[in-house]
Coordinates of C-alpha atoms in Angstrom, one line a residue:
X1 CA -18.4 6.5 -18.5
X2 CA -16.4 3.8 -20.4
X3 CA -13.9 2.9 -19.1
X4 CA -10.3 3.3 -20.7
X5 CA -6.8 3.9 -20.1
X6 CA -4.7 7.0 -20.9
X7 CA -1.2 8.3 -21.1
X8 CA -0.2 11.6 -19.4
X9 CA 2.1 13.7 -17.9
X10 CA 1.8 13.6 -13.8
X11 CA 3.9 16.1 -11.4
X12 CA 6.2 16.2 -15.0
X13 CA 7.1 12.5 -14.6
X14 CA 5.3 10.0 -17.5
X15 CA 2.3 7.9 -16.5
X16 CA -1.2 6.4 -17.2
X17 CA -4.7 6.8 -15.9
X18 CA -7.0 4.4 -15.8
X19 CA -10.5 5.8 -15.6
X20 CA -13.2 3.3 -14.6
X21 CA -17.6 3.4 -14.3
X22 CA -18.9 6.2 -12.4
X23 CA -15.8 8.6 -12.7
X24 CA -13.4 6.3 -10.8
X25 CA -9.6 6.9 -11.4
X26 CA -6.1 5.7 -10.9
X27 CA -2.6 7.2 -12.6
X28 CA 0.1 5.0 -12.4
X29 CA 4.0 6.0 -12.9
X30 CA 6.3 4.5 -15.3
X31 CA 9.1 5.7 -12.8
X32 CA 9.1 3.2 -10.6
X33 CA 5.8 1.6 -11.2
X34 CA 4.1 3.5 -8.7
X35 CA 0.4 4.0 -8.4
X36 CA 0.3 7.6 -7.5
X37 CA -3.6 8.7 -7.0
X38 CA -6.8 6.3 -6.5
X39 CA -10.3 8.5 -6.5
X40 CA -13.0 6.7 -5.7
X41 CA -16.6 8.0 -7.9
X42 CA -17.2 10.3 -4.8
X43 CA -14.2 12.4 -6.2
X44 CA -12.5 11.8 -2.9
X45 CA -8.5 11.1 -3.2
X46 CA -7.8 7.8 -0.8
X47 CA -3.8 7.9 -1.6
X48 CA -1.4 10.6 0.1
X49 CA 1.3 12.3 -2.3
X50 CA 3.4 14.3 -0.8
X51 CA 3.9 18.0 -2.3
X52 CA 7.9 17.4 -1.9
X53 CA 7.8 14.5 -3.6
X54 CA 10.8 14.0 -6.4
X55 CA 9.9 12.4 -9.8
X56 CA 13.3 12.4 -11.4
X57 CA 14.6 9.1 -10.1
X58 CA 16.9 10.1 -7.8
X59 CA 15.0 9.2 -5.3
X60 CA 12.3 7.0 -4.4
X61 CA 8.9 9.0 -4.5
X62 CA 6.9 9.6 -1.3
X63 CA 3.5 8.6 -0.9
X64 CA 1.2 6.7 -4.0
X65 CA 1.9 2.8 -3.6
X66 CA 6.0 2.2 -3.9
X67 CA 7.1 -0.9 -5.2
X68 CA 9.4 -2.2 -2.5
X69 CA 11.4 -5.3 -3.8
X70 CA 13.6 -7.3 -3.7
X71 CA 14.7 -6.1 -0.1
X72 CA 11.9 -4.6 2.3
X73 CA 13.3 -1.8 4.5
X74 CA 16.9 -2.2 5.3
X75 CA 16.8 -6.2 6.1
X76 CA 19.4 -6.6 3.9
X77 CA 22.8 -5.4 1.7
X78 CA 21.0 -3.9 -1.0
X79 CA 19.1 0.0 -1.0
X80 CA 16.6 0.3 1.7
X81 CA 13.1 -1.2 0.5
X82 CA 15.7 -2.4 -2.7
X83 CA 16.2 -1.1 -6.5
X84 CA 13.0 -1.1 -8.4
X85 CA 11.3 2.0 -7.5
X86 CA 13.5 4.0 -9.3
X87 CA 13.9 2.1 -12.1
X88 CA 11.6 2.3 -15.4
X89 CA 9.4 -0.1 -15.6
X90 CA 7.2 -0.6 -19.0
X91 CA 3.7 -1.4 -20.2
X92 CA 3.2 -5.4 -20.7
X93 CA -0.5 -5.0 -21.1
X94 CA -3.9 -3.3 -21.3
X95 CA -7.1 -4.1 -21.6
X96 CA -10.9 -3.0 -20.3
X97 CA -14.0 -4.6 -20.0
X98 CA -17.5 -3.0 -19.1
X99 CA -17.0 -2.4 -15.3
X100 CA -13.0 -1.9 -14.7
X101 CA -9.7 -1.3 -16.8
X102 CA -6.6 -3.2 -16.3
X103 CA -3.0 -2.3 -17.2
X104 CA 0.0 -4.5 -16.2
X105 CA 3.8 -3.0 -16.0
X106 CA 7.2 -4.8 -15.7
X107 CA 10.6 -4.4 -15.3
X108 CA 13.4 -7.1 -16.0
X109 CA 17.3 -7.1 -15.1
X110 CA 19.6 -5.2 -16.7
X111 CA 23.2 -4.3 -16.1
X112 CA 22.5 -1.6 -13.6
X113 CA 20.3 -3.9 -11.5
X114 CA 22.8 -6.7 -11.6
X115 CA 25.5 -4.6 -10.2
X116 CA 23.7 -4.7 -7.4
X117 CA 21.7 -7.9 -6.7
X118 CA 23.4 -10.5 -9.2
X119 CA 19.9 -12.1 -10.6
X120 CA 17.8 -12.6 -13.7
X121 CA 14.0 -11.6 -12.9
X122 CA 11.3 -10.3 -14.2
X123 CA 8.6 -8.3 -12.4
X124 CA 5.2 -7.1 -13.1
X125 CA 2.6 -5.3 -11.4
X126 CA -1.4 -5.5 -12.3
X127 CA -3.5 -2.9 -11.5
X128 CA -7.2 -3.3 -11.9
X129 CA -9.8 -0.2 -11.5
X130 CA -13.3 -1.1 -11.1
X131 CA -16.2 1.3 -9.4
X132 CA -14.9 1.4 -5.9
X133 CA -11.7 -0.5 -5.7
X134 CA -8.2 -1.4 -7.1
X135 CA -6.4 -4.3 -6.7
X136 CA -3.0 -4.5 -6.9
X137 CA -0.8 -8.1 -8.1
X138 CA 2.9 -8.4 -8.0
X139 CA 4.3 -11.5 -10.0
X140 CA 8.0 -12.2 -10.1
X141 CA 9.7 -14.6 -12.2
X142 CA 13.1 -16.2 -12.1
X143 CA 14.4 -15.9 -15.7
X144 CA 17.7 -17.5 -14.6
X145 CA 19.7 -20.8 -13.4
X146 CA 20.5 -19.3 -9.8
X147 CA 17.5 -19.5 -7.3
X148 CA 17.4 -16.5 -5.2
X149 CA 15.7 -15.1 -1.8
X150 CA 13.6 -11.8 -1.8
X151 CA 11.5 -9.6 0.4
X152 CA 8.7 -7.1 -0.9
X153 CA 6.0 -5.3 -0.1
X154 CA 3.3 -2.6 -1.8
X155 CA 4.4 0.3 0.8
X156 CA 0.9 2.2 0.8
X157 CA 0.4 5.7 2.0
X158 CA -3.7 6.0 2.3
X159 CA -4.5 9.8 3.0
X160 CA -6.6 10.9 5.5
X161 CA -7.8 14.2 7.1
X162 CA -6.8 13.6 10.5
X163 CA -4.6 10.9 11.8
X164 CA -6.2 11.3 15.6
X165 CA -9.5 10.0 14.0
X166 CA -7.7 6.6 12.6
X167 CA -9.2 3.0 13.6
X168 CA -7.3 0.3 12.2
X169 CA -9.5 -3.1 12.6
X170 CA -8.8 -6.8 12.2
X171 CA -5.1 -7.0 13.7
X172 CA -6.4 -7.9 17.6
X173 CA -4.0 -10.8 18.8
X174 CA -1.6 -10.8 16.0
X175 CA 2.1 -10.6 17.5
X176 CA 4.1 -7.8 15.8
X177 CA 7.2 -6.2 15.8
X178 CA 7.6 -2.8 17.5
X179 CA 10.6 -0.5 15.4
X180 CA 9.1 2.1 17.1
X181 CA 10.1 0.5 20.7
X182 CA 13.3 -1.5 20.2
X183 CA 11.8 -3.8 17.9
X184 CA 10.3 -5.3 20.5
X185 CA 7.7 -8.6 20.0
X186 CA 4.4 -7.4 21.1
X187 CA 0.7 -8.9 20.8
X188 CA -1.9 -6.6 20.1
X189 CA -5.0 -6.5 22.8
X190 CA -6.5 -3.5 21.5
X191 CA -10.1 -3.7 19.6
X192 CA -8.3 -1.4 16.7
X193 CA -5.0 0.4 16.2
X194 CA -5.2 3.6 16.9
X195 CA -2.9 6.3 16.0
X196 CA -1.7 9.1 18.4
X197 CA 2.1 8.4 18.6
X198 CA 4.3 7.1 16.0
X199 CA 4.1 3.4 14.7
X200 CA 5.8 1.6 13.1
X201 CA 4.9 -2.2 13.2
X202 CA 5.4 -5.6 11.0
X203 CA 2.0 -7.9 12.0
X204 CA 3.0 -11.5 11.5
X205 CA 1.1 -14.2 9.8
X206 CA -2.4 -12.1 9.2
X207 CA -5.0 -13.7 7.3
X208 CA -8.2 -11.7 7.8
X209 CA -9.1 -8.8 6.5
X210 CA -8.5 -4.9 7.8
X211 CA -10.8 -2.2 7.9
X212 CA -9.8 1.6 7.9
X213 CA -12.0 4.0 10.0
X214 CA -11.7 7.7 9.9
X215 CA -14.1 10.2 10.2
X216 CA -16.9 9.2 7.6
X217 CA -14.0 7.3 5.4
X218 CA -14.7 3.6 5.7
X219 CA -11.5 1.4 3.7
X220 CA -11.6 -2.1 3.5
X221 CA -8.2 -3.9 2.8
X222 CA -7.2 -7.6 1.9
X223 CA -4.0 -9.5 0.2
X224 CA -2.9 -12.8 -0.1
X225 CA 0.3 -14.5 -0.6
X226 CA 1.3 -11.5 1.8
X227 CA 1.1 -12.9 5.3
X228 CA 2.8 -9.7 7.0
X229 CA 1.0 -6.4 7.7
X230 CA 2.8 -3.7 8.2
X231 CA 1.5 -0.7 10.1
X232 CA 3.4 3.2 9.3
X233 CA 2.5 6.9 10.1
X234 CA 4.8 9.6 9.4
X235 CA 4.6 11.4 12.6

């Protein structure tokens, strides 16, 4: 299969799919610039979506990747985990190649955004399909005089059949914060995170690589430029 990108309607919200070699595929919101399904060529869906989810804007939309920015969580004035995942965002660029597709959406300031968080930006989000992977870039530009602070993240809900079965690797001695526990400073001394109670944890300063385990779903994950990891079941 070629690949190529497409336009669609999703749960009744607008959005693209990217379709990549070997029946790979990704949809992407315009609400919100929100990837909302990843299947790998085995046909197997790695992102969660939530059947209750709410594609009018109103509210942010649970599960797919959420654009968190410019405020993370509530560590701040603004909307918890900020503005821009309600918005509409719009497509900057597309292209493919032999092996993966690539589509870029942005979103810029306007006067609804700027009664909130008085700033000139401009965002954009790449996301890149190949056989069996994405990756995700967020780029943010100051288009104004004023400098400003922000926090961010790509809040990722990865779907799997049983939560019991999790092993999170690659986060052994890393010092994190517990919101679970009284955001108490802890260090992790296990092998692998495992998941039978609810977390809820910010890793600091991680620079390896993670690796998912559950069941027979293996998950490799890696960023850069992000030096936090944050850890989240909805339990």
């Amino acid at each position: 299969m070629k690949p190529s990108i497409e336009t669609l309607r999703f749960r009744d919200t607008e959005a693209l799919r990217l379709n990549g070699p070997r029946g790979a595929s990704a949809v992407i919101s315009l609400l919100g610039g929100q990837v909302l399904s990843w299947i790998t060529p085995d046909g197997r869906e790695r992102l969660f979506l939530s059947d209750k989810a709410v594609f009018d804007g109103s509210v942010a939309i649970r599960g797919g990747i959420p654009v968190c920015w410019p405020q993370f969580a509530a560590l701040g004035d603004l909307p918890k985990h900020g503005f821009v995942r309600t918005r509409p965002w719009q497509v900057a660029a597309e292209r493919c190649g032999d092996d993966y597709a690539l589509l870029t959406l942005a979103i810029e300031d306007d006067e609804a955004t700027r009664a909130l968080w008085p700033h000139a930006f401009r965002l954009e989000l790449t996301l890149m399909l190949e056989d069996d992977r994405i990756d995700l870039e967020l780029s943010v530009s100051n288009t104004g005089e004023a400098p400003f602070r922000f926090t961010g993240a790509l809040h990722t809900y990865l779907r799997v059949t049983q939560v019991e079965d999790v092993a999170l690797e690659g986060l052994y001695g890393h010092h994190y914060r517990d919101a679970a526990n009284g955001d108490k400073v802890v260090r992790d001394s296990g092998t692998a995170v495992m998941v039978d109670a609810e977390i809820d944890r910010v890793y600091r300063d991680v620079k390896r690589p993670q690796l998912l385990q559950a069941g027979n779903l293996s998950l490799g994950i890696q960023s850069q430029d992000f030096p936090d990891v944050v850890v989240w079941n909805p339990w």
